[in-house]
Backbone as a printed PyTorch tensor [residue, N CA C, xyz], in Angstrom:
tensor([[[ -58.0270,  -64.7040, -130.4610],
         [ -58.3110,  -63.9450, -129.3010],
         [ -56.9980,  -63.2300, -128.8640]],

        [[ -57.0090,  -61.9550, -128.5340],
         [ -55.8750,  -61.1070, -128.2290],
         [ -55.0860,  -61.7580, -126.9780]],

        [[ -55.9660,  -62.2420, -126.0240],
         [ -55.2770,  -62.7820, -124.8040],
         [ -54.4090,  -63.9540, -125.1330]],

        [[ -54.8890,  -64.8280, -126.0400],
         [ -54.1410,  -66.0210, -126.4820],
         [ -52.9080,  -65.5250, -127.2210]],

        [[ -53.0080,  -64.4910, -128.1000],
         [ -51.8180,  -64.0560, -128.8410],
         [ -50.6600,  -63.5800, -127.9800]],

        [[ -51.1050,  -62.7720, -126.9110],
         [ -50.0110,  -62.2440, -126.0900],
         [ -49.5150,  -63.2420, -124.9740]],

        [[ -50.3260,  -64.1470, -124.6840],
         [ -49.8450,  -65.0760, -123.4640],
         [ -49.2830,  -66.4580, -124.0030]],

        [[ -49.7020,  -66.7500, -125.2800],
         [ -49.2650,  -68.1050, -125.7780],
         [ -50.1440,  -69.2810, -125.2310]],

        [[ -51.0990,  -68.8310, -124.4380],
         [ -52.0700,  -69.8300, -123.9410],
         [ -53.2280,  -69.9410, -124.8370]],

        [[ -53.9860,  -71.1110, -124.7600],
         [ -55.2430,  -71.1710, -125.4410],
         [ -56.3440,  -71.0980, -124.3880]],

        [[ -57.3940,  -70.5910, -124.6070],
         [ -58.5920,  -70.4480, -123.6800],
         [ -59.7060,  -71.1500, -124.3570]],

        [[ -60.2610,  -72.2220, -123.5650],
         [ -61.4030,  -72.9160, -124.0640],
         [ -62.6450,  -72.2460, -123.5040]],

        [[ -63.5820,  -71.8880, -124.3560],
         [ -64.8330,  -71.3900, -123.7370],
         [ -65.6330,  -72.5100, -123.1290]],

        [[ -66.3050,  -72.1390, -121.9750],
         [ -67.1260,  -73.0400, -121.2780],
         [ -68.3910,  -72.3360, -120.9250]],

        [[ -69.5500,  -72.8460, -121.0610],
         [ -70.8270,  -72.1930, -120.7680],
         [ -70.9560,  -71.9780, -119.3390]],

        [[ -70.9030,  -73.0070, -118.5050],
         [ -71.1670,  -72.9500, -117.0680],
         [ -70.4030,  -74.0690, -116.3380]],

        [[ -69.8700,  -73.8900, -115.1880],
         [ -69.2480,  -74.9300, -114.4360],
         [ -70.0610,  -75.0100, -113.0970]],

        [[ -70.5040,  -76.2320, -112.6930],
         [ -71.2380,  -76.3740, -111.4480],
         [ -70.3440,  -76.8690, -110.3650]],

        [[ -70.3950,  -76.4950, -109.1650],
         [ -69.5840,  -76.9750, -108.0590],
         [ -70.2480,  -78.2190, -107.4410]],

        [[ -71.4830,  -78.3060, -107.4980],
         [ -72.3440,  -79.3280, -106.7330],
         [ -73.3060,  -80.0610, -107.7120]],

        [[ -73.6590,  -81.3110, -107.2500],
         [ -74.5330,  -82.1140, -108.1030],
         [ -75.9760,  -81.5190, -108.1490]],

        [[ -76.2650,  -80.7740, -107.1010],
         [ -77.6200,  -80.1770, -107.0760],
         [ -77.8710,  -78.9400, -108.0410]],

        [[ -76.8080,  -78.5780, -108.7160],
         [ -76.8050,  -77.5340, -109.5950],
         [ -77.1810,  -76.1760, -108.9670]],

        [[ -76.7310,  -76.0090, -107.7890],
         [ -77.1110,  -74.8110, -106.9880],
         [ -76.0100,  -73.7340, -107.0670]],

        [[ -74.7050,  -74.1160, -107.2860],
         [ -73.5440,  -73.3420, -107.2370],
         [ -72.7710,  -73.4740, -108.5100]],

        [[ -72.6310,  -72.3490, -109.2000],
         [ -71.9310,  -72.3400, -110.5050],
         [ -71.2170,  -71.0390, -110.7700]],

        [[ -70.4000,  -71.1770, -111.7950],
         [ -69.7730,  -69.8720, -112.3490],
         [ -69.6980,  -70.0590, -113.8480]],

        [[ -69.5300,  -69.0030, -114.4970],
         [ -69.4950,  -68.8970, -115.9380],
         [ -68.2270,  -68.1580, -116.3550]],

        [[ -67.0970,  -68.8160, -116.2800],
         [ -65.7960,  -68.0920, -116.6710],
         [ -65.8370,  -67.8050, -118.1580]],

        [[ -64.9420,  -66.8230, -118.4860],
         [ -64.8080,  -66.5170, -119.9020],
         [ -63.9490,  -67.5290, -120.6440]],

        [[ -63.2570,  -68.4110, -119.7930],
         [ -62.4450,  -69.4580, -120.3950],
         [ -61.6970,  -70.3360, -119.3930]],

        [[ -61.3040,  -71.4820, -119.7810],
         [ -60.3510,  -72.2390, -119.0110],
         [ -59.0760,  -72.4040, -119.9050]],

        [[ -57.9320,  -71.8910, -119.3500],
         [ -56.6840,  -71.8340, -120.0540],
         [ -55.9930,  -73.0950, -120.2030]],

        [[ -55.1290,  -73.2460, -121.1450],
         [ -54.3100,  -74.4120, -121.4140],
         [ -53.3280,  -74.7270, -120.2840]],

        [[ -53.1050,  -73.6920, -119.4270],
         [ -52.1660,  -73.9460, -118.2450],
         [ -52.9950,  -74.4330, -116.9860]],

        [[ -54.2480,  -74.7080, -117.2330],
         [ -55.1290,  -75.2710, -116.1550],
         [ -55.7750,  -74.0860, -115.2950]],

        [[ -55.5340,  -72.8390, -115.5970],
         [ -56.1000,  -71.7720, -114.8840],
         [ -57.4590,  -71.2720, -115.5690]],

        [[ -58.1240,  -70.4420, -114.8570],
         [ -59.2820,  -69.8120, -115.4770],
         [ -59.0760,  -68.4740, -116.0490]],

        [[ -60.0130,  -67.8430, -116.6690],
         [ -59.8240,  -66.5970, -117.3830],
         [ -61.1020,  -65.7780, -117.2040]],

        [[ -60.8150,  -64.5680, -116.8610],
         [ -61.9330,  -63.5840, -116.7940],
         [ -61.4410,  -62.2990, -117.5120]],

        [[ -62.2600,  -62.0000, -118.6300],
         [ -61.9880,  -60.8730, -119.5270],
         [ -62.9020,  -59.7330, -119.2450]],

        [[ -62.4650,  -58.5300, -119.3310],
         [ -63.3420,  -57.3110, -119.1310],
         [ -63.0260,  -56.4350, -120.1990]],

        [[ -63.9120,  -55.6140, -120.5910],
         [ -63.7250,  -54.5760, -121.6770],
         [ -64.3410,  -53.3110, -121.1650]],

        [[ -63.6370,  -52.5130, -120.4500],
         [ -64.0780,  -51.3210, -119.7750],
         [ -64.7100,  -50.3120, -120.7060]],

        [[ -65.6680,  -49.5810, -120.1380],
         [ -66.2080,  -48.5200, -120.9580],
         [ -65.4220,  -47.2350, -121.0090]],

        [[ -64.3650,  -47.2350, -120.1010],
         [ -63.6420,  -45.9690, -119.9140],
         [ -62.1840,  -46.4640, -119.9850]],

        [[ -61.4410,  -45.6830, -120.8150],
         [ -60.0140,  -45.9370, -120.9330],
         [ -59.2080,  -45.7090, -119.7120]],

        [[ -59.7490,  -44.6990, -118.8500],
         [ -59.0290,  -44.5410, -117.5960],
         [ -58.9780,  -45.7250, -116.7090]],

        [[ -60.0240,  -46.4540, -116.7570],
         [ -60.1530,  -47.8250, -115.9460],
         [ -59.1100,  -48.7080, -116.4810]],

        [[ -58.9770,  -48.8090, -117.8250],
         [ -57.9980,  -49.7110, -118.4350],
         [ -56.6230,  -49.2270, -118.1880]],

        [[ -56.3180,  -48.0150, -118.1720],
         [ -54.9300,  -47.5010, -117.8500],
         [ -54.6280,  -47.7870, -116.4100]],

        [[ -55.5140,  -47.5330, -115.5390],
         [ -55.2210,  -47.7790, -114.1190],
         [ -54.9240,  -49.1590, -113.8980]],

        [[ -55.7150,  -50.1260, -114.5020],
         [ -55.4640,  -51.5430, -114.3550],
         [ -54.0370,  -51.8880, -115.0210]],

        [[ -53.7920,  -51.3420, -116.1480],
         [ -52.5340,  -51.6250, -116.7750],
         [ -51.3010,  -51.1430, -115.9160]],

        [[ -51.4830,  -49.9940, -115.3160],
         [ -50.3000,  -49.5140, -114.4860],
         [ -50.2820,  -50.1920, -113.1340]],

        [[ -51.4380,  -50.4590, -112.5470],
         [ -51.4520,  -50.8340, -111.1660],
         [ -51.7880,  -52.2210, -110.9200]],

        [[ -52.0840,  -53.1000, -111.9120],
         [ -52.4560,  -54.5250, -111.8330],
         [ -53.5830,  -54.7270, -110.8190]],

        [[ -53.3250,  -55.8810, -110.0430],
         [ -54.3770,  -56.3750, -109.1070],
         [ -54.8680,  -55.2610, -108.0860]],

        [[ -54.0070,  -54.2820, -107.8790],
         [ -54.3590,  -53.3200, -106.8300],
         [ -55.3810,  -52.2470, -107.3720]],

        [[ -55.5780,  -52.3300, -108.7820],
         [ -56.6450,  -51.4360, -109.2910],
         [ -57.8490,  -52.1950, -109.7180]],

        [[ -57.7930,  -53.4880, -109.3890],
         [ -58.9930,  -54.3290, -109.8190],
         [ -60.2150,  -54.0820, -108.9660]],

        [[ -61.3500,  -53.7510, -109.5890],
         [ -62.6010,  -53.4360, -108.8130],
         [ -62.9370,  -54.5700, -107.8580]],

        [[ -63.5030,  -54.1870, -106.6980],
         [ -63.9070,  -55.2080, -105.6950],
         [ -64.8010,  -56.3050, -106.2640]],

        [[ -65.6570,  -55.8260, -107.0450],
         [ -66.6100,  -56.8820, -107.6470],
         [ -66.0260,  -57.8050, -108.5690]],

        [[ -64.9530,  -57.4050, -109.1860],
         [ -64.2210,  -58.3110, -110.0660],
         [ -63.2570,  -59.2400, -109.1900]],

        [[ -62.7180,  -58.7940, -108.2010],
         [ -61.9650,  -59.6570, -107.2190],
         [ -62.8770,  -60.6760, -106.7130]],

        [[ -64.0310,  -60.3100, -106.2300],
         [ -65.0710,  -61.2940, -105.7120],
         [ -65.3970,  -62.2740, -106.7890]],

        [[ -65.6640,  -61.8870, -107.9820],
         [ -66.0740,  -62.7320, -109.1260],
         [ -64.8840,  -63.7380, -109.4630]],

        [[ -63.6880,  -63.2890, -109.5030],
         [ -62.6310,  -64.1650, -109.7980],
         [ -62.3780,  -65.2000, -108.6470]],

        [[ -62.4110,  -64.6800, -107.3730],
         [ -62.2160,  -65.6630, -106.2300],
         [ -63.3930,  -66.6260, -106.2000]],

        [[ -64.5330,  -66.1580, -106.4730],
         [ -65.7260,  -67.1250, -106.4770],
         [ -65.5380,  -68.2100, -107.5890]],

        [[ -65.0040,  -67.7610, -108.6380],
         [ -64.8160,  -68.8120, -109.7470],
         [ -63.7900,  -69.7500, -109.3580]],

        [[ -62.7230,  -69.3230, -108.6180],
         [ -61.6540,  -70.2930, -108.1260],
         [ -62.3360,  -71.1830, -107.0640]],

        [[ -63.2560,  -70.6860, -106.2840],
         [ -63.8580,  -71.3970, -105.3050],
         [ -64.8070,  -72.5700, -105.8960]],

        [[ -65.4760,  -72.2110, -106.9270],
         [ -66.2980,  -73.0520, -107.6450],
         [ -65.5140,  -74.1720, -108.3220]],

        [[ -64.4440,  -73.7890, -108.9960],
         [ -63.6380,  -74.6840, -109.8270],
         [ -62.5890,  -75.3720, -109.0430]],

        [[ -62.2150,  -74.9230, -107.9330],
         [ -61.1170,  -75.4420, -107.1630],
         [ -59.6780,  -75.0150, -107.6640]],

        [[ -59.7400,  -74.1890, -108.6690],
         [ -58.4320,  -73.6690, -109.2620],
         [ -57.6420,  -72.7010, -108.2850]],

        [[ -56.3670,  -72.6830, -108.3990],
         [ -55.5850,  -71.8620, -107.4850],
         [ -55.1120,  -70.6160, -108.1470]],

        [[ -55.2080,  -70.4070, -109.5080],
         [ -54.7970,  -69.3740, -110.2930],
         [ -55.8770,  -68.9640, -111.2760]],

        [[ -56.0710,  -67.6270, -111.4840],
         [ -56.9450,  -67.1490, -112.4640],
         [ -56.3290,  -65.9590, -113.1440]],

        [[ -56.4570,  -65.9980, -114.5550],
         [ -56.0740,  -64.8650, -115.3610],
         [ -57.0190,  -63.8080, -115.2720]],

        [[ -56.7850,  -62.6090, -115.1300],
         [ -57.6870,  -61.4850, -115.2660],
         [ -57.1530,  -60.5280, -116.4330]],

        [[ -57.9170,  -60.3610, -117.4920],
         [ -57.4830,  -59.4800, -118.5670],
         [ -58.4690,  -58.3810, -118.8040]],

        [[ -57.9770,  -57.3060, -119.2380],
         [ -58.7540,  -56.0900, -119.5190],
         [ -58.4240,  -55.7330, -120.8960]],

        [[ -59.3560,  -55.6800, -121.7770],
         [ -59.1790,  -55.2830, -123.2870],
         [ -59.7370,  -53.9640, -123.5950]],

        [[ -59.0270,  -53.0810, -124.2950],
         [ -59.5430,  -51.8120, -124.6100],
         [ -59.1270,  -51.5570, -126.0430]],

        [[ -60.1010,  -51.6890, -127.0660],
         [ -59.8040,  -51.4810, -128.4150],
         [ -59.4470,  -50.1040, -128.8650]],

        [[ -59.6410,  -49.2000, -127.9620],
         [ -59.2880,  -47.7430, -128.2520],
         [ -57.7400,  -47.4910, -128.0810]],

        [[ -57.1200,  -48.4890, -127.3900],
         [ -55.5800,  -48.3670, -127.2080],
         [ -54.8440,  -48.6630, -128.4520]],

        [[ -53.6820,  -48.1430, -128.5610],
         [ -52.8660,  -48.4050, -129.7510],
         [ -52.5100,  -49.9870, -129.8740]],

        [[ -52.3390,  -50.4300, -131.0990],
         [ -51.9880,  -51.8560, -131.2650],
         [ -50.7910,  -52.3640, -130.3290]],

        [[ -50.9650,  -53.4470, -129.7580],
         [ -49.8610,  -53.8770, -128.8910],
         [ -49.9980,  -53.4360, -127.4920]],

        [[ -50.9600,  -52.4750, -127.3300],
         [ -51.0960,  -51.9480, -125.8770],
         [ -52.6930,  -52.1270, -125.4310]],

        [[ -53.4310,  -52.8020, -126.2390],
         [ -54.8170,  -52.9610, -125.9410],
         [ -55.2120,  -53.8880, -124.9360]],

        [[ -54.2820,  -54.6540, -124.4590],
         [ -54.6230,  -55.6680, -123.4220],
         [ -53.7190,  -55.5840, -122.1320]],

        [[ -54.2870,  -55.6690, -121.0370],
         [ -53.4530,  -55.7540, -119.7950],
         [ -53.9760,  -56.9800, -119.0230]],

        [[ -53.1430,  -57.8850, -118.5580],
         [ -53.4500,  -59.0490, -117.9580],
         [ -52.5150,  -59.4050, -116.8560]],

        [[ -53.0520,  -60.1430, -115.8830],
         [ -52.1970,  -60.5750, -114.8160],
         [ -52.8080,  -61.7590, -114.0550]],

        [[ -52.0340,  -62.4840, -113.3030],
         [ -52.6110,  -63.6460, -112.5930],
         [ -53.0790,  -63.1510, -111.0840]],

        [[ -54.2210,  -63.8140, -110.7970],
         [ -54.8240,  -63.6350, -109.4500],
         [ -54.6400,  -64.9030, -108.7230]],

        [[ -54.1060,  -64.8070, -107.4890],
         [ -53.9780,  -66.1020, -106.7750],
         [ -55.1760,  -66.3140, -105.8700]],

        [[ -55.4770,  -67.5120, -105.5280],
         [ -56.4940,  -67.8950, -104.6870],
         [ -56.3190,  -67.3220, -103.2650]],

        [[ -57.3170,  -66.7630, -102.6750],
         [ -57.3890,  -66.0940, -101.4160],
         [ -58.1330,  -67.0990, -100.4280]],

        [[ -57.4750,  -67.7660,  -99.5610],
         [ -58.0140,  -68.8280,  -98.7530],
         [ -59.0320,  -68.1880,  -97.8060]],

        [[ -58.8030,  -66.9540,  -97.3330],
         [ -59.7300,  -66.3010,  -96.3630],
         [ -61.0260,  -66.1150,  -97.2040]],

        [[ -61.0160,  -65.6540,  -98.4430],
         [ -62.3430,  -65.5640,  -99.2280],
         [ -62.9040,  -66.9520,  -99.4620]],

        [[ -62.1170,  -67.9770,  -99.6490],
         [ -62.7260,  -69.4680,  -99.7440],
         [ -63.4230,  -69.7580,  -98.5990]],

        [[ -62.9580,  -69.5110,  -97.4700],
         [ -63.7130,  -69.7910,  -96.1700],
         [ -65.0050,  -68.9950,  -96.0760]],

        [[ -64.8900,  -67.7560,  -96.5050],
         [ -66.0750,  -67.0040,  -96.5250],
         [ -67.1700,  -67.5790,  -97.4500]],

        [[ -66.7250,  -67.9610,  -98.5610],
         [ -67.7180,  -68.5830,  -99.4730],
         [ -68.3080,  -69.8550,  -98.8780]],

        [[ -67.3570,  -70.6450,  -98.2820],
         [ -67.8630,  -71.8240,  -97.7410],
         [ -69.0000,  -71.5850,  -96.6470]],

        [[ -68.8750,  -70.4140,  -96.0120],
         [ -69.8710,  -70.1570,  -94.8930],
         [ -71.0440,  -69.3980,  -95.5100]],

        [[ -70.7650,  -68.4100,  -96.3360],
         [ -71.9020,  -67.4500,  -96.8640],
         [ -72.7260,  -68.1120,  -97.9080]],

        [[ -72.1950,  -68.8280,  -98.8380],
         [ -73.0430,  -69.3950,  -99.9550],
         [ -74.1440,  -70.2700,  -99.4730]],

        [[ -73.8380,  -71.2480,  -98.5220],
         [ -74.8810,  -72.0540,  -98.0230],
         [ -75.9890,  -71.1650,  -97.3160]],

        [[ -75.5980,  -70.1550,  -96.5980],
         [ -76.5210,  -69.2070,  -95.9270],
         [ -77.3630,  -68.5060,  -96.9400]],

        [[ -76.7750,  -68.0410,  -98.0390],
         [ -77.5060,  -67.4710,  -99.0840],
         [ -78.5570,  -68.4130,  -99.6480]],

        [[ -78.1720,  -69.6820,  -99.9360],
         [ -79.0390,  -70.6340, -100.5480],
         [ -80.2310,  -70.8420,  -99.6310]],

        [[ -79.9860,  -70.8850,  -98.2900],
         [ -81.0740,  -71.1250,  -97.3590],
         [ -81.9900,  -70.0080,  -97.4160]],

        [[ -81.5580,  -68.6880,  -97.3560],
         [ -82.3890,  -67.5590,  -97.4060],
         [ -83.2110,  -67.4470,  -98.7840]],

        [[ -82.5120,  -67.8940,  -99.9250],
         [ -83.2060,  -67.8940, -101.2070],
         [ -84.2640,  -68.9170, -101.2230]],

        [[ -84.0130,  -70.1220, -100.6470],
         [ -84.9830,  -71.1830, -100.5770],
         [ -86.2090,  -70.7070,  -99.7700]],

        [[ -85.9950,  -70.0060,  -98.6390],
         [ -87.1310,  -69.4740,  -97.8000],
         [ -87.8980,  -68.5500,  -98.5930]],

        [[ -87.2790,  -67.6680,  -99.3600],
         [ -88.0280,  -66.7420, -100.1740],
         [ -88.8190,  -67.4680, -101.2690]],

        [[ -88.2820,  -68.4410, -101.9610],
         [ -89.0200,  -69.2310, -102.9400],
         [ -90.1330,  -69.9600, -102.4080]],

        [[ -89.9200,  -70.5560, -101.1150],
         [ -91.0670,  -71.2840, -100.4380],
         [ -92.1840,  -70.3890, -100.1390]],

        [[ -91.9370,  -69.1740,  -99.8040],
         [ -93.0140,  -68.1280,  -99.6950],
         [ -93.8610,  -67.9370, -100.8980]],

        [[ -93.1990,  -68.0900, -102.0760],
         [ -93.8170,  -67.9760, -103.3170],
         [ -94.4160,  -69.1990, -103.8830]],

        [[ -94.2350,  -70.2730, -103.0200],
         [ -94.7430,  -71.5790, -103.4770],
         [ -93.8460,  -72.3770, -104.5110]],

        [[ -92.6550,  -71.9730, -104.5030],
         [ -91.7330,  -72.4590, -105.5170],
         [ -90.6190,  -73.3230, -104.7870]],

        [[ -90.3340,  -74.4360, -105.3620],
         [ -89.1800,  -75.1930, -104.7830],
         [ -88.0630,  -75.1960, -105.8040]],

        [[ -86.8410,  -74.8540, -105.4990],
         [ -85.6970,  -74.7220, -106.3600],
         [ -85.6840,  -76.0200, -107.2390]],

        [[ -85.4760,  -75.9200, -108.5220],
         [ -85.4150,  -77.0480, -109.4230],
         [ -86.7700,  -77.1520, -110.1690]],

        [[ -87.9210,  -76.8640, -109.4530],
         [ -89.1200,  -76.9680, -110.1310],
         [ -89.4430,  -75.9060, -111.2320]],

        [[ -88.6650,  -74.9280, -111.2130],
         [ -88.9030,  -73.8570, -112.2800],
         [ -88.6640,  -74.3600, -113.6450]],

        [[ -87.8550,  -75.5530, -113.7290],
         [ -87.4920,  -76.1100, -115.0850],
         [ -88.7640,  -77.0320, -115.4880]],

        [[ -89.6730,  -77.3040, -114.6630],
         [ -90.7690,  -78.2510, -114.9950],
         [ -91.6380,  -77.7450, -116.0430]],

        [[ -91.7630,  -76.3700, -116.1950],
         [ -92.5150,  -75.8310, -117.3350],
         [ -91.9520,  -76.0850, -118.7340]],

        [[ -90.6310,  -76.5030, -118.6580],
         [ -89.9860,  -76.8970, -119.9640],
         [ -89.9220,  -78.4070, -120.1600]],

        [[ -90.6620,  -79.0680, -119.3300],
         [ -90.6920,  -80.5290, -119.5400],
         [ -89.5220,  -81.3430, -118.9740]],

        [[ -88.8160,  -80.6530, -118.0480],
         [ -87.6970,  -81.3750, -117.4280],
         [ -88.0600,  -81.9540, -116.0730]]])
């Protein structure tokens, strides 16, 4: 993996990490790094996006990616997350831009408040459909 080559870290692939025993809150990072941090990799459709991120770092990160990375830190409890952007159209040695994103405690508090509210609204919608969360797996014998 290019990220591992340039950083000297190893990244272990993990399918999904749950925050809670009820399996309601989870994230699916692209990896957990040997330094204990998480990893999110993106491969933009547009080289302009890659160049902007390579030149401006976290300031050029799309809001949805900031939210995704912060949410992953909230789920996992990690304080640091690597964000990497890979563009195979760039010359060799210049095809990856990466940096560290630090945990934003303000966003953590927002997740603490908003995620349970979202789950409550989702459950209300499911109840209107006659579905209880978790029962969707019963068709598979679980």
